[in-house]
Short mmCIF file of N, CA and C in Angstrom, two decimals:
data_model
loop_
_atom_site.label_atom_id
_atom_site.label_comp_id
_atom_site.label_asym_id
_atom_site.label_seq_id
_atom_site.Cartn_x
_atom_site.Cartn_y
_atom_site.Cartn_z
N ASP A 1 0.80 -1.21 0.00
CA ASP A 1 0.00 0.00 0.00
C ASP A 1 0.84 1.27 0.00
N GLN A 2 2.12 1.14 -0.19
CA GLN A 2 3.01 2.31 -0.20
C GLN A 2 2.79 3.13 -1.46
N GLU A 3 2.79 4.46 -1.30
CA GLU A 3 2.63 5.34 -2.45
C GLU A 3 3.84 5.26 -3.39
N ILE A 4 3.55 5.31 -4.68
CA ILE A 4 4.60 5.38 -5.70
C ILE A 4 4.43 6.75 -6.36
N VAL A 5 5.46 7.59 -6.25
CA VAL A 5 5.38 8.96 -6.78
C VAL A 5 6.21 9.07 -8.05
N LEU A 6 5.56 9.47 -9.13
CA LEU A 6 6.26 9.80 -10.37
C LEU A 6 6.43 11.31 -10.40
N ASP A 7 7.67 11.77 -10.55
CA ASP A 7 7.95 13.21 -10.62
C ASP A 7 8.42 13.51 -12.03
N ILE A 8 7.56 14.15 -12.82
CA ILE A 8 7.85 14.42 -14.23
C ILE A 8 7.77 15.92 -14.45
N THR A 9 8.83 16.60 -14.72
CA THR A 9 10.22 16.24 -14.81
C THR A 9 11.02 17.46 -14.42
N GLY A 10 12.19 17.26 -13.86
CA GLY A 10 13.07 18.38 -13.53
C GLY A 10 14.10 18.63 -14.61
N SER A 11 13.94 17.95 -15.74
CA SER A 11 14.97 18.03 -16.79
C SER A 11 14.41 18.56 -18.10
N GLY A 12 13.37 19.36 -18.02
CA GLY A 12 12.72 19.88 -19.22
C GLY A 12 11.22 19.83 -19.02
N ASP A 13 10.48 20.40 -19.94
CA ASP A 13 9.03 20.45 -19.77
C ASP A 13 8.38 19.16 -20.26
N PRO A 14 7.51 18.54 -19.44
CA PRO A 14 6.91 17.26 -19.84
C PRO A 14 6.00 17.37 -21.07
N PHE A 15 5.41 18.56 -21.29
CA PHE A 15 4.54 18.72 -22.45
C PHE A 15 5.32 19.09 -23.70
N GLY A 16 6.57 19.48 -23.51
CA GLY A 16 7.45 19.78 -24.64
C GLY A 16 8.26 18.58 -25.08
N SER A 17 8.31 17.55 -24.25
CA SER A 17 9.06 16.33 -24.54
C SER A 17 8.12 15.27 -25.11
N LYS A 18 8.43 14.78 -26.30
CA LYS A 18 7.58 13.76 -26.93
C LYS A 18 7.47 12.51 -26.05
N ILE A 19 8.56 12.10 -25.44
CA ILE A 19 8.55 10.89 -24.60
C ILE A 19 7.59 11.06 -23.42
N PHE A 20 7.73 12.15 -22.68
CA PHE A 20 6.87 12.36 -21.52
C PHE A 20 5.43 12.65 -21.93
N ARG A 21 5.25 13.44 -22.99
CA ARG A 21 3.90 13.75 -23.47
C ARG A 21 3.16 12.49 -23.90
N ASP A 22 3.87 11.63 -24.66
CA ASP A 22 3.26 10.36 -25.08
C ASP A 22 2.91 9.48 -23.88
N PHE A 23 3.81 9.44 -22.90
CA PHE A 23 3.55 8.64 -21.70
C PHE A 23 2.31 9.15 -20.98
N LEU A 24 2.23 10.47 -20.77
CA LEU A 24 1.11 11.04 -20.03
C LEU A 24 -0.22 10.89 -20.76
N THR A 25 -0.17 10.87 -22.08
CA THR A 25 -1.42 10.79 -22.84
C THR A 25 -1.85 9.35 -23.15
N THR A 26 -0.94 8.39 -23.06
CA THR A 26 -1.32 7.01 -23.42
C THR A 26 -1.35 6.04 -22.25
N PHE A 27 -0.52 6.24 -21.24
CA PHE A 27 -0.48 5.31 -20.11
C PHE A 27 -1.73 5.47 -19.25
N ASP A 28 -2.35 4.36 -18.90
CA ASP A 28 -3.53 4.40 -18.04
C ASP A 28 -3.13 4.04 -16.61
N PRO A 29 -3.16 5.02 -15.69
CA PRO A 29 -2.74 4.75 -14.31
C PRO A 29 -3.84 4.14 -13.44
N THR A 30 -5.03 3.97 -13.99
CA THR A 30 -6.18 3.50 -13.20
C THR A 30 -5.92 2.22 -12.42
N PRO A 31 -5.27 1.20 -13.01
CA PRO A 31 -5.05 -0.04 -12.24
C PRO A 31 -4.04 0.10 -11.10
N TRP A 32 -3.42 1.26 -10.97
CA TRP A 32 -2.38 1.48 -9.95
C TRP A 32 -2.91 2.44 -8.89
N PRO A 33 -3.62 1.94 -7.88
CA PRO A 33 -4.24 2.85 -6.90
C PRO A 33 -3.24 3.64 -6.07
N ASN A 34 -2.01 3.17 -5.95
CA ASN A 34 -1.02 3.86 -5.12
C ASN A 34 -0.15 4.83 -5.89
N LEU A 35 -0.43 4.99 -7.19
CA LEU A 35 0.39 5.84 -8.05
C LEU A 35 -0.02 7.30 -7.90
N ILE A 36 0.99 8.16 -7.68
CA ILE A 36 0.77 9.61 -7.54
C ILE A 36 1.69 10.30 -8.54
N LEU A 37 1.19 11.39 -9.12
CA LEU A 37 1.96 12.12 -10.13
C LEU A 37 2.23 13.55 -9.67
N ASP A 38 3.50 13.95 -9.73
CA ASP A 38 3.90 15.34 -9.56
C ASP A 38 4.44 15.81 -10.91
N ILE A 39 4.00 16.97 -11.36
CA ILE A 39 4.43 17.51 -12.65
C ILE A 39 5.15 18.83 -12.43
N GLN A 40 6.31 18.97 -13.06
CA GLN A 40 7.03 20.25 -13.10
C GLN A 40 6.96 20.75 -14.54
N THR A 41 6.49 21.98 -14.72
CA THR A 41 6.28 22.51 -16.06
C THR A 41 6.51 24.02 -16.10
N ASN A 42 6.75 24.54 -17.31
CA ASN A 42 6.80 25.99 -17.44
C ASN A 42 5.40 26.54 -17.68
N GLY A 43 4.42 25.65 -17.84
CA GLY A 43 3.02 26.06 -17.93
C GLY A 43 2.55 26.52 -19.30
N VAL A 44 3.47 26.77 -20.20
CA VAL A 44 3.10 27.32 -21.51
C VAL A 44 2.33 26.29 -22.34
N MET A 45 2.72 25.03 -22.25
CA MET A 45 2.02 23.99 -23.01
C MET A 45 0.96 23.26 -22.18
N LEU A 46 0.72 23.76 -20.97
CA LEU A 46 -0.34 23.19 -20.14
C LEU A 46 -1.67 23.85 -20.53
N THR A 47 -2.01 23.67 -21.79
CA THR A 47 -3.21 24.27 -22.39
C THR A 47 -4.44 23.45 -22.04
N PRO A 48 -5.64 23.99 -22.25
CA PRO A 48 -6.85 23.19 -22.04
C PRO A 48 -6.83 21.89 -22.84
N THR A 49 -6.30 21.93 -24.06
CA THR A 49 -6.22 20.71 -24.89
C THR A 49 -5.33 19.67 -24.24
N ASN A 50 -4.14 20.08 -23.80
CA ASN A 50 -3.22 19.12 -23.17
C ASN A 50 -3.77 18.65 -21.82
N TRP A 51 -4.48 19.52 -21.11
CA TRP A 51 -5.10 19.12 -19.86
C TRP A 51 -6.10 18.00 -20.10
N ARG A 52 -6.92 18.14 -21.14
CA ARG A 52 -7.90 17.10 -21.46
C ARG A 52 -7.21 15.81 -21.90
N ARG A 53 -6.07 15.93 -22.58
CA ARG A 53 -5.35 14.74 -23.06
C ARG A 53 -4.82 13.88 -21.91
N ILE A 54 -4.59 14.49 -20.75
CA ILE A 54 -4.07 13.72 -19.62
C ILE A 54 -5.18 13.44 -18.59
N GLN A 55 -6.41 13.38 -19.06
CA GLN A 55 -7.57 13.21 -18.20
C GLN A 55 -7.46 11.99 -17.29
N LYS A 56 -6.86 10.90 -17.77
CA LYS A 56 -6.75 9.69 -16.96
C LYS A 56 -5.91 9.93 -15.70
N TRP A 57 -5.08 10.96 -15.72
CA TRP A 57 -4.19 11.25 -14.61
C TRP A 57 -4.80 12.22 -13.58
N HIS A 58 -5.87 12.91 -13.93
CA HIS A 58 -6.36 14.00 -13.09
C HIS A 58 -6.53 13.63 -11.62
N GLN A 59 -7.06 12.46 -11.34
CA GLN A 59 -7.26 12.05 -9.94
C GLN A 59 -5.96 11.59 -9.27
N LYS A 60 -4.92 11.41 -10.06
CA LYS A 60 -3.64 10.93 -9.53
C LYS A 60 -2.65 12.08 -9.28
N ILE A 61 -2.94 13.25 -9.84
CA ILE A 61 -2.00 14.37 -9.70
C ILE A 61 -2.04 14.92 -8.28
N ARG A 62 -0.88 15.03 -7.67
CA ARG A 62 -0.77 15.63 -6.34
C ARG A 62 -0.31 17.08 -6.45
N ALA A 63 0.72 17.31 -7.28
CA ALA A 63 1.27 18.66 -7.39
C ALA A 63 1.57 19.02 -8.84
N LEU A 64 1.26 20.26 -9.18
CA LEU A 64 1.66 20.85 -10.45
C LEU A 64 2.55 22.03 -10.09
N ARG A 65 3.83 21.93 -10.41
CA ARG A 65 4.78 23.01 -10.11
C ARG A 65 5.03 23.79 -11.39
N ILE A 66 4.68 25.06 -11.37
CA ILE A 66 4.79 25.90 -12.57
C ILE A 66 5.84 26.99 -12.34
N SER A 67 6.83 27.05 -13.22
CA SER A 67 7.90 28.04 -13.10
C SER A 67 7.49 29.36 -13.73
N PHE A 68 7.57 30.43 -12.94
CA PHE A 68 7.29 31.78 -13.45
C PHE A 68 8.58 32.58 -13.59
N ASP A 69 9.32 32.75 -12.49
CA ASP A 69 10.61 33.44 -12.48
C ASP A 69 10.55 34.89 -12.95
N ALA A 70 9.38 35.52 -12.86
CA ALA A 70 9.24 36.93 -13.23
C ALA A 70 7.89 37.44 -12.75
N GLY A 71 7.79 38.75 -12.64
CA GLY A 71 6.52 39.38 -12.31
C GLY A 71 6.00 40.23 -13.45
N TYR A 72 6.83 40.40 -14.48
CA TYR A 72 6.44 41.18 -15.67
C TYR A 72 6.86 40.44 -16.92
N GLU A 73 6.13 40.68 -17.99
CA GLU A 73 6.41 40.00 -19.26
C GLU A 73 7.82 40.28 -19.77
N THR A 74 8.29 41.51 -19.66
CA THR A 74 9.62 41.85 -20.18
C THR A 74 10.71 41.03 -19.49
N THR A 75 10.58 40.84 -18.19
CA THR A 75 11.56 40.03 -17.46
C THR A 75 11.39 38.56 -17.79
N TYR A 76 10.15 38.12 -17.88
CA TYR A 76 9.87 36.72 -18.23
C TYR A 76 10.51 36.34 -19.55
N ASN A 77 10.51 37.26 -20.51
CA ASN A 77 11.11 36.99 -21.82
C ASN A 77 12.62 36.74 -21.72
N ILE A 78 13.22 37.17 -20.62
CA ILE A 78 14.65 36.93 -20.39
C ILE A 78 14.85 35.69 -19.52
N THR A 79 14.12 35.61 -18.39
CA THR A 79 14.33 34.50 -17.44
C THR A 79 13.75 33.18 -17.93
N ARG A 80 12.70 33.23 -18.75
CA ARG A 80 12.07 32.01 -19.28
C ARG A 80 12.09 32.09 -20.81
N ARG A 81 13.27 32.28 -21.35
CA ARG A 81 13.44 32.48 -22.79
C ARG A 81 12.68 31.41 -23.60
N GLY A 82 11.94 31.89 -24.61
CA GLY A 82 11.16 30.98 -25.44
C GLY A 82 9.75 30.76 -24.92
N GLY A 83 9.45 31.30 -23.74
CA GLY A 83 8.12 31.15 -23.16
C GLY A 83 7.14 32.17 -23.75
N ASP A 84 5.94 32.14 -23.27
CA ASP A 84 4.89 33.05 -23.73
C ASP A 84 4.08 33.47 -22.50
N TRP A 85 4.37 34.66 -22.00
CA TRP A 85 3.78 35.18 -20.77
C TRP A 85 2.25 35.18 -20.82
N ASN A 86 1.69 35.69 -21.91
CA ASN A 86 0.24 35.80 -22.01
C ASN A 86 -0.44 34.43 -22.07
N LEU A 87 0.19 33.50 -22.78
CA LEU A 87 -0.35 32.14 -22.85
C LEU A 87 -0.25 31.46 -21.48
N LEU A 88 0.86 31.70 -20.78
CA LEU A 88 1.03 31.16 -19.43
C LEU A 88 -0.10 31.64 -18.52
N LEU A 89 -0.39 32.93 -18.53
CA LEU A 89 -1.46 33.48 -17.69
C LEU A 89 -2.82 32.91 -18.09
N LYS A 90 -3.04 32.77 -19.40
CA LYS A 90 -4.30 32.21 -19.89
C LYS A 90 -4.47 30.76 -19.42
N ASN A 91 -3.39 29.98 -19.51
CA ASN A 91 -3.43 28.59 -19.06
C ASN A 91 -3.67 28.51 -17.55
N CYS A 92 -3.07 29.45 -16.81
CA CYS A 92 -3.26 29.46 -15.35
C CYS A 92 -4.70 29.81 -14.99
N GLU A 93 -5.33 30.68 -15.77
CA GLU A 93 -6.74 31.01 -15.53
C GLU A 93 -7.62 29.76 -15.70
N TYR A 94 -7.34 29.01 -16.75
CA TYR A 94 -8.09 27.78 -17.00
C TYR A 94 -7.86 26.78 -15.86
N LEU A 95 -6.61 26.63 -15.46
CA LEU A 95 -6.26 25.69 -14.40
C LEU A 95 -6.89 26.10 -13.07
N ASN A 96 -6.88 27.38 -12.79
CA ASN A 96 -7.49 27.88 -11.56
C ASN A 96 -8.97 27.49 -11.50
N GLN A 97 -9.68 27.59 -12.63
CA GLN A 97 -11.08 27.16 -12.70
C GLN A 97 -11.22 25.66 -12.46
N LYS A 98 -10.32 24.88 -13.09
CA LYS A 98 -10.39 23.42 -12.99
C LYS A 98 -10.18 22.94 -11.55
N LEU A 99 -9.44 23.70 -10.77
CA LEU A 99 -9.16 23.29 -9.40
C LEU A 99 -10.43 23.26 -8.54
N ASN A 100 -11.49 23.89 -9.00
CA ASN A 100 -12.76 23.78 -8.28
C ASN A 100 -13.27 22.34 -8.32
N ASP A 101 -12.88 21.60 -9.36
CA ASP A 101 -13.31 20.20 -9.51
C ASP A 101 -12.27 19.20 -8.99
N TYR A 102 -11.04 19.66 -8.78
CA TYR A 102 -9.96 18.75 -8.38
C TYR A 102 -9.28 19.27 -7.11
N LYS A 103 -9.86 18.92 -5.99
CA LYS A 103 -9.31 19.38 -4.70
C LYS A 103 -8.03 18.62 -4.33
N ASN A 104 -7.72 17.55 -5.07
CA ASN A 104 -6.54 16.75 -4.79
C ASN A 104 -5.26 17.37 -5.34
N ILE A 105 -5.39 18.39 -6.20
CA ILE A 105 -4.21 18.95 -6.89
C ILE A 105 -3.76 20.25 -6.23
N PHE A 106 -2.47 20.31 -5.94
CA PHE A 106 -1.86 21.52 -5.39
C PHE A 106 -1.03 22.17 -6.49
N VAL A 107 -1.41 23.39 -6.87
CA VAL A 107 -0.61 24.13 -7.85
C VAL A 107 0.37 25.00 -7.09
N ILE A 108 1.64 24.78 -7.37
CA ILE A 108 2.72 25.48 -6.67
C ILE A 108 3.48 26.31 -7.71
N ILE A 109 3.53 27.61 -7.48
CA ILE A 109 4.27 28.50 -8.37
C ILE A 109 5.71 28.57 -7.89
N ARG A 110 6.63 28.37 -8.82
CA ARG A 110 8.06 28.39 -8.46
C ARG A 110 8.72 29.64 -9.06
N TYR A 111 9.63 30.19 -8.28
CA TYR A 111 10.28 31.44 -8.67
C TYR A 111 11.73 31.37 -8.21
N VAL A 112 12.64 31.26 -9.17
CA VAL A 112 14.07 31.22 -8.85
C VAL A 112 14.58 32.66 -8.84
N VAL A 113 15.03 33.11 -7.67
CA VAL A 113 15.41 34.51 -7.47
C VAL A 113 16.85 34.75 -7.91
N GLN A 114 17.03 35.78 -8.73
CA GLN A 114 18.34 36.16 -9.24
C GLN A 114 18.37 37.68 -9.45
N ASP A 115 19.49 38.18 -9.97
CA ASP A 115 19.62 39.63 -10.15
C ASP A 115 18.60 40.18 -11.14
N LEU A 116 18.12 39.37 -12.07
CA LEU A 116 17.21 39.83 -13.11
C LEU A 116 15.77 40.01 -12.63
N ASN A 117 15.40 39.36 -11.51
CA ASN A 117 13.98 39.35 -11.15
C ASN A 117 13.68 39.61 -9.67
N TYR A 118 14.68 39.84 -8.83
CA TYR A 118 14.42 39.93 -7.39
C TYR A 118 13.50 41.09 -7.02
N LYS A 119 13.46 42.13 -7.85
CA LYS A 119 12.61 43.29 -7.56
C LYS A 119 11.13 43.02 -7.88
N GLU A 120 10.83 41.88 -8.51
CA GLU A 120 9.47 41.57 -8.95
C GLU A 120 8.78 40.49 -8.11
N MET A 121 9.41 40.10 -7.01
CA MET A 121 8.82 39.03 -6.19
C MET A 121 7.44 39.43 -5.68
N GLY A 122 7.32 40.61 -5.14
CA GLY A 122 6.04 41.09 -4.62
C GLY A 122 4.99 41.19 -5.72
N ARG A 123 5.41 41.63 -6.89
CA ARG A 123 4.49 41.75 -8.03
C ARG A 123 3.90 40.38 -8.38
N LEU A 124 4.72 39.33 -8.36
CA LEU A 124 4.21 38.00 -8.67
C LEU A 124 3.21 37.54 -7.61
N VAL A 125 3.49 37.85 -6.35
CA VAL A 125 2.56 37.48 -5.28
C VAL A 125 1.20 38.12 -5.54
N GLU A 126 1.20 39.39 -5.96
CA GLU A 126 -0.07 40.07 -6.29
C GLU A 126 -0.80 39.36 -7.42
N ILE A 127 -0.08 39.02 -8.48
CA ILE A 127 -0.70 38.36 -9.64
C ILE A 127 -1.35 37.04 -9.21
N ILE A 128 -0.58 36.21 -8.51
CA ILE A 128 -1.07 34.87 -8.17
C ILE A 128 -2.25 34.95 -7.19
N THR A 129 -2.13 35.76 -6.15
CA THR A 129 -3.19 35.80 -5.14
C THR A 129 -4.46 36.47 -5.66
N GLU A 130 -4.32 37.43 -6.57
CA GLU A 130 -5.50 38.12 -7.09
C GLU A 130 -6.18 37.34 -8.23
N ARG A 131 -5.36 36.77 -9.12
CA ARG A 131 -5.93 36.15 -10.32
C ARG A 131 -6.17 34.65 -10.18
N PHE A 132 -5.38 33.98 -9.33
CA PHE A 132 -5.47 32.52 -9.22
C PHE A 132 -5.61 32.10 -7.76
N PRO A 133 -6.72 32.43 -7.14
CA PRO A 133 -6.86 32.16 -5.70
C PRO A 133 -6.86 30.68 -5.32
N ASN A 134 -7.10 29.79 -6.28
CA ASN A 134 -7.10 28.36 -5.98
C ASN A 134 -5.69 27.75 -5.96
N PHE A 135 -4.69 28.53 -6.35
CA PHE A 135 -3.32 28.01 -6.34
C PHE A 135 -2.86 27.89 -4.89
N TYR A 136 -2.07 26.88 -4.63
CA TYR A 136 -1.71 26.52 -3.26
C TYR A 136 -0.61 27.40 -2.65
N SER A 137 0.50 27.57 -3.39
CA SER A 137 1.61 28.34 -2.81
C SER A 137 2.48 28.97 -3.88
N ILE A 138 3.29 29.91 -3.42
CA ILE A 138 4.30 30.56 -4.27
C ILE A 138 5.63 30.31 -3.57
N ASP A 139 6.46 29.49 -4.19
CA ASP A 139 7.73 29.07 -3.57
C ASP A 139 8.90 29.80 -4.21
N PHE A 140 9.63 30.55 -3.39
CA PHE A 140 10.82 31.25 -3.85
C PHE A 140 12.05 30.45 -3.46
N GLN A 141 13.04 30.49 -4.31
CA GLN A 141 14.33 29.88 -3.97
C GLN A 141 15.43 30.65 -4.68
N LEU A 142 16.59 30.65 -4.08
CA LEU A 142 17.73 31.35 -4.67
C LEU A 142 18.29 30.58 -5.85
N VAL A 143 18.80 31.31 -6.81
CA VAL A 143 19.41 30.69 -7.98
C VAL A 143 20.58 29.81 -7.53
N PHE A 144 20.71 28.66 -8.18
CA PHE A 144 21.75 27.70 -7.84
C PHE A 144 22.62 27.47 -9.06
N ASP A 145 23.87 27.18 -8.83
CA ASP A 145 24.80 26.96 -9.95
C ASP A 145 24.72 25.51 -10.42
N TRP A 146 24.06 25.31 -11.57
CA TRP A 146 23.96 23.98 -12.16
C TRP A 146 25.07 23.74 -13.18
N GLY A 147 26.02 24.67 -13.25
CA GLY A 147 27.11 24.52 -14.20
C GLY A 147 26.76 24.95 -15.62
N THR A 148 25.62 25.64 -15.77
CA THR A 148 25.21 26.07 -17.11
C THR A 148 25.76 27.45 -17.48
N TRP A 149 26.19 28.21 -16.48
CA TRP A 149 26.77 29.52 -16.71
C TRP A 149 28.26 29.49 -16.44
N ASP A 150 28.98 30.43 -17.03
CA ASP A 150 30.38 30.58 -16.64
C ASP A 150 30.40 31.28 -15.27
N LYS A 151 31.56 31.27 -14.63
CA LYS A 151 31.69 31.78 -13.26
C LYS A 151 31.23 33.23 -13.14
N GLN A 152 31.61 34.06 -14.09
CA GLN A 152 31.27 35.48 -14.04
C GLN A 152 29.74 35.69 -14.13
N THR A 153 29.09 34.96 -15.03
CA THR A 153 27.64 35.09 -15.18
C THR A 153 26.92 34.63 -13.92
N TYR A 154 27.35 33.51 -13.37
CA TYR A 154 26.71 33.02 -12.15
C TYR A 154 26.86 34.02 -11.01
N GLU A 155 28.04 34.58 -10.86
CA GLU A 155 28.26 35.56 -9.79
C GLU A 155 27.38 36.80 -9.98
N GLN A 156 27.11 37.16 -11.22
CA GLN A 156 26.20 38.27 -11.51
C GLN A 156 24.77 37.91 -11.13
N ARG A 157 24.37 36.68 -11.38
CA ARG A 157 23.00 36.22 -11.08
C ARG A 157 22.79 36.05 -9.56
N ALA A 158 23.85 35.67 -8.84
CA ALA A 158 23.76 35.31 -7.41
C ALA A 158 23.61 36.55 -6.53
N ILE A 159 22.43 37.12 -6.57
CA ILE A 159 22.11 38.36 -5.85
C ILE A 159 22.26 38.22 -4.34
N TRP A 160 22.20 37.01 -3.85
CA TRP A 160 22.28 36.74 -2.41
C TRP A 160 23.70 36.85 -1.87
N ARG A 161 24.70 36.87 -2.76
CA ARG A 161 26.10 36.98 -2.30
C ARG A 161 26.35 38.37 -1.70
N SER A 162 27.00 38.40 -0.55
CA SER A 162 27.21 39.68 0.14
C SER A 162 28.08 40.64 -0.66
N ASP A 163 28.88 40.13 -1.60
CA ASP A 163 29.73 41.01 -2.41
C ASP A 163 29.04 41.45 -3.71
N HIS A 164 27.79 41.06 -3.90
CA HIS A 164 27.07 41.49 -5.11
C HIS A 164 26.74 42.97 -4.98
N PRO A 165 26.91 43.76 -6.05
CA PRO A 165 26.66 45.20 -5.96
C PRO A 165 25.22 45.58 -5.59
N GLU A 166 24.26 44.68 -5.83
CA GLU A 166 22.85 44.98 -5.49
C GLU A 166 22.37 44.20 -4.28
N HIS A 167 23.29 43.64 -3.52
CA HIS A 167 22.90 42.79 -2.38
C HIS A 167 22.02 43.53 -1.37
N LYS A 168 22.35 44.79 -1.06
CA LYS A 168 21.56 45.55 -0.08
C LYS A 168 20.14 45.78 -0.59
N GLU A 169 20.00 46.03 -1.89
CA GLU A 169 18.66 46.20 -2.47
C GLU A 169 17.87 44.89 -2.36
N PHE A 170 18.55 43.79 -2.60
CA PHE A 170 17.91 42.47 -2.46
C PHE A 170 17.39 42.28 -1.04
N LEU A 171 18.21 42.64 -0.04
CA LEU A 171 17.80 42.50 1.36
C LEU A 171 16.57 43.34 1.67
N GLU A 172 16.46 44.52 1.04
CA GLU A 172 15.28 45.36 1.22
C GLU A 172 14.06 44.74 0.55
N CYS A 173 14.25 44.18 -0.63
CA CYS A 173 13.13 43.59 -1.39
C CYS A 173 12.50 42.41 -0.66
N ILE A 174 13.30 41.62 0.04
CA ILE A 174 12.70 40.46 0.71
C ILE A 174 11.95 40.85 1.99
N LYS A 175 12.00 42.15 2.34
CA LYS A 175 11.20 42.65 3.46
C LYS A 175 9.82 43.13 2.99
N ASP A 176 9.56 43.05 1.70
CA ASP A 176 8.28 43.48 1.13
C ASP A 176 7.14 42.80 1.88
N PRO A 177 6.17 43.58 2.41
CA PRO A 177 5.04 42.98 3.13
C PRO A 177 4.26 41.94 2.31
N LEU A 178 4.28 42.05 0.99
CA LEU A 178 3.60 41.08 0.14
C LEU A 178 4.18 39.68 0.31
N LEU A 179 5.45 39.60 0.68
CA LEU A 179 6.11 38.30 0.85
C LEU A 179 5.74 37.65 2.18
N LYS A 180 4.89 38.34 2.96
CA LYS A 180 4.40 37.75 4.22
C LYS A 180 3.05 37.05 4.01
N HIS A 181 2.56 37.06 2.77
CA HIS A 181 1.28 36.40 2.48
C HIS A 181 1.37 34.93 2.88
N ASN A 182 0.25 34.37 3.35
CA ASN A 182 0.29 32.99 3.86
C ASN A 182 0.54 31.95 2.77
N LYS A 183 0.46 32.32 1.50
CA LYS A 183 0.77 31.38 0.42
C LYS A 183 2.25 31.39 0.04
N VAL A 184 2.99 32.34 0.57
CA VAL A 184 4.41 32.49 0.20
C VAL A 184 5.28 31.59 1.06
N LYS A 185 6.18 30.88 0.38
CA LYS A 185 7.21 30.10 1.06
C LYS A 185 8.55 30.65 0.58
N LEU A 186 9.30 31.19 1.50
CA LEU A 186 10.56 31.85 1.13
C LEU A 186 11.74 30.90 1.03
N GLY A 187 11.57 29.67 1.48
CA GLY A 187 12.66 28.69 1.33
C GLY A 187 13.97 29.24 1.85
N ASN A 188 15.02 29.10 1.04
CA ASN A 188 16.34 29.53 1.50
C ASN A 188 16.53 31.04 1.51
N LEU A 189 15.54 31.81 1.06
CA LEU A 189 15.61 33.27 1.20
C LEU A 189 15.37 33.70 2.64
N SER A 190 14.65 32.87 3.40
CA SER A 190 14.31 33.25 4.79
C SER A 190 15.56 33.43 5.65
N ASN A 191 16.67 32.80 5.26
CA ASN A 191 17.92 32.98 6.01
C ASN A 191 18.37 34.44 6.02
N PHE A 192 17.97 35.19 5.00
CA PHE A 192 18.42 36.58 4.88
C PHE A 192 17.51 37.56 5.61
N LEU A 193 16.46 37.07 6.21
CA LEU A 193 15.56 37.95 6.99
C LEU A 193 16.04 38.10 8.42
N LYS A 194 17.01 37.27 8.80
CA LYS A 194 17.48 37.29 10.19
C LYS A 194 18.49 38.42 10.39
#
């Protein structure tokens, strides 16, 4: 009776990957009562059509983690290159409505904080809490070095470093009263509030 959790995927978008998309649309999880699905996505391809295509999974989904990483479209075009801000918001509106029928699903908004977006954290909290009240939480985390940037670029992105030229501004931004909302989880940013 132990739960089996499938986490799809931290290595790209499941709706953008033919392998994961085919799996989600063709595999029938019904005979597996202990199977639970967590999805990580950028949300752009989480359209009403794709939502209907994974209908067999709806009762099995525990969490949908959607990456925003911006509070404005101009920043989103940089932090989520290749994404579509307006389509993301449209898909989130649809999903917010669907959550009235699926109380088992927790939609978690993810926001990786860096020099490009730290000033927009409060703005995102406003968007999510006002437009998508059925979403469960907004999770912030500091940018981490996955080895995709050179050393200089990473140091520029790492706003949390005390030697960063905008570090003091970052410390002020995380005091924003909007970040005290009960849906906000500051994760490793909370260390800087002390």
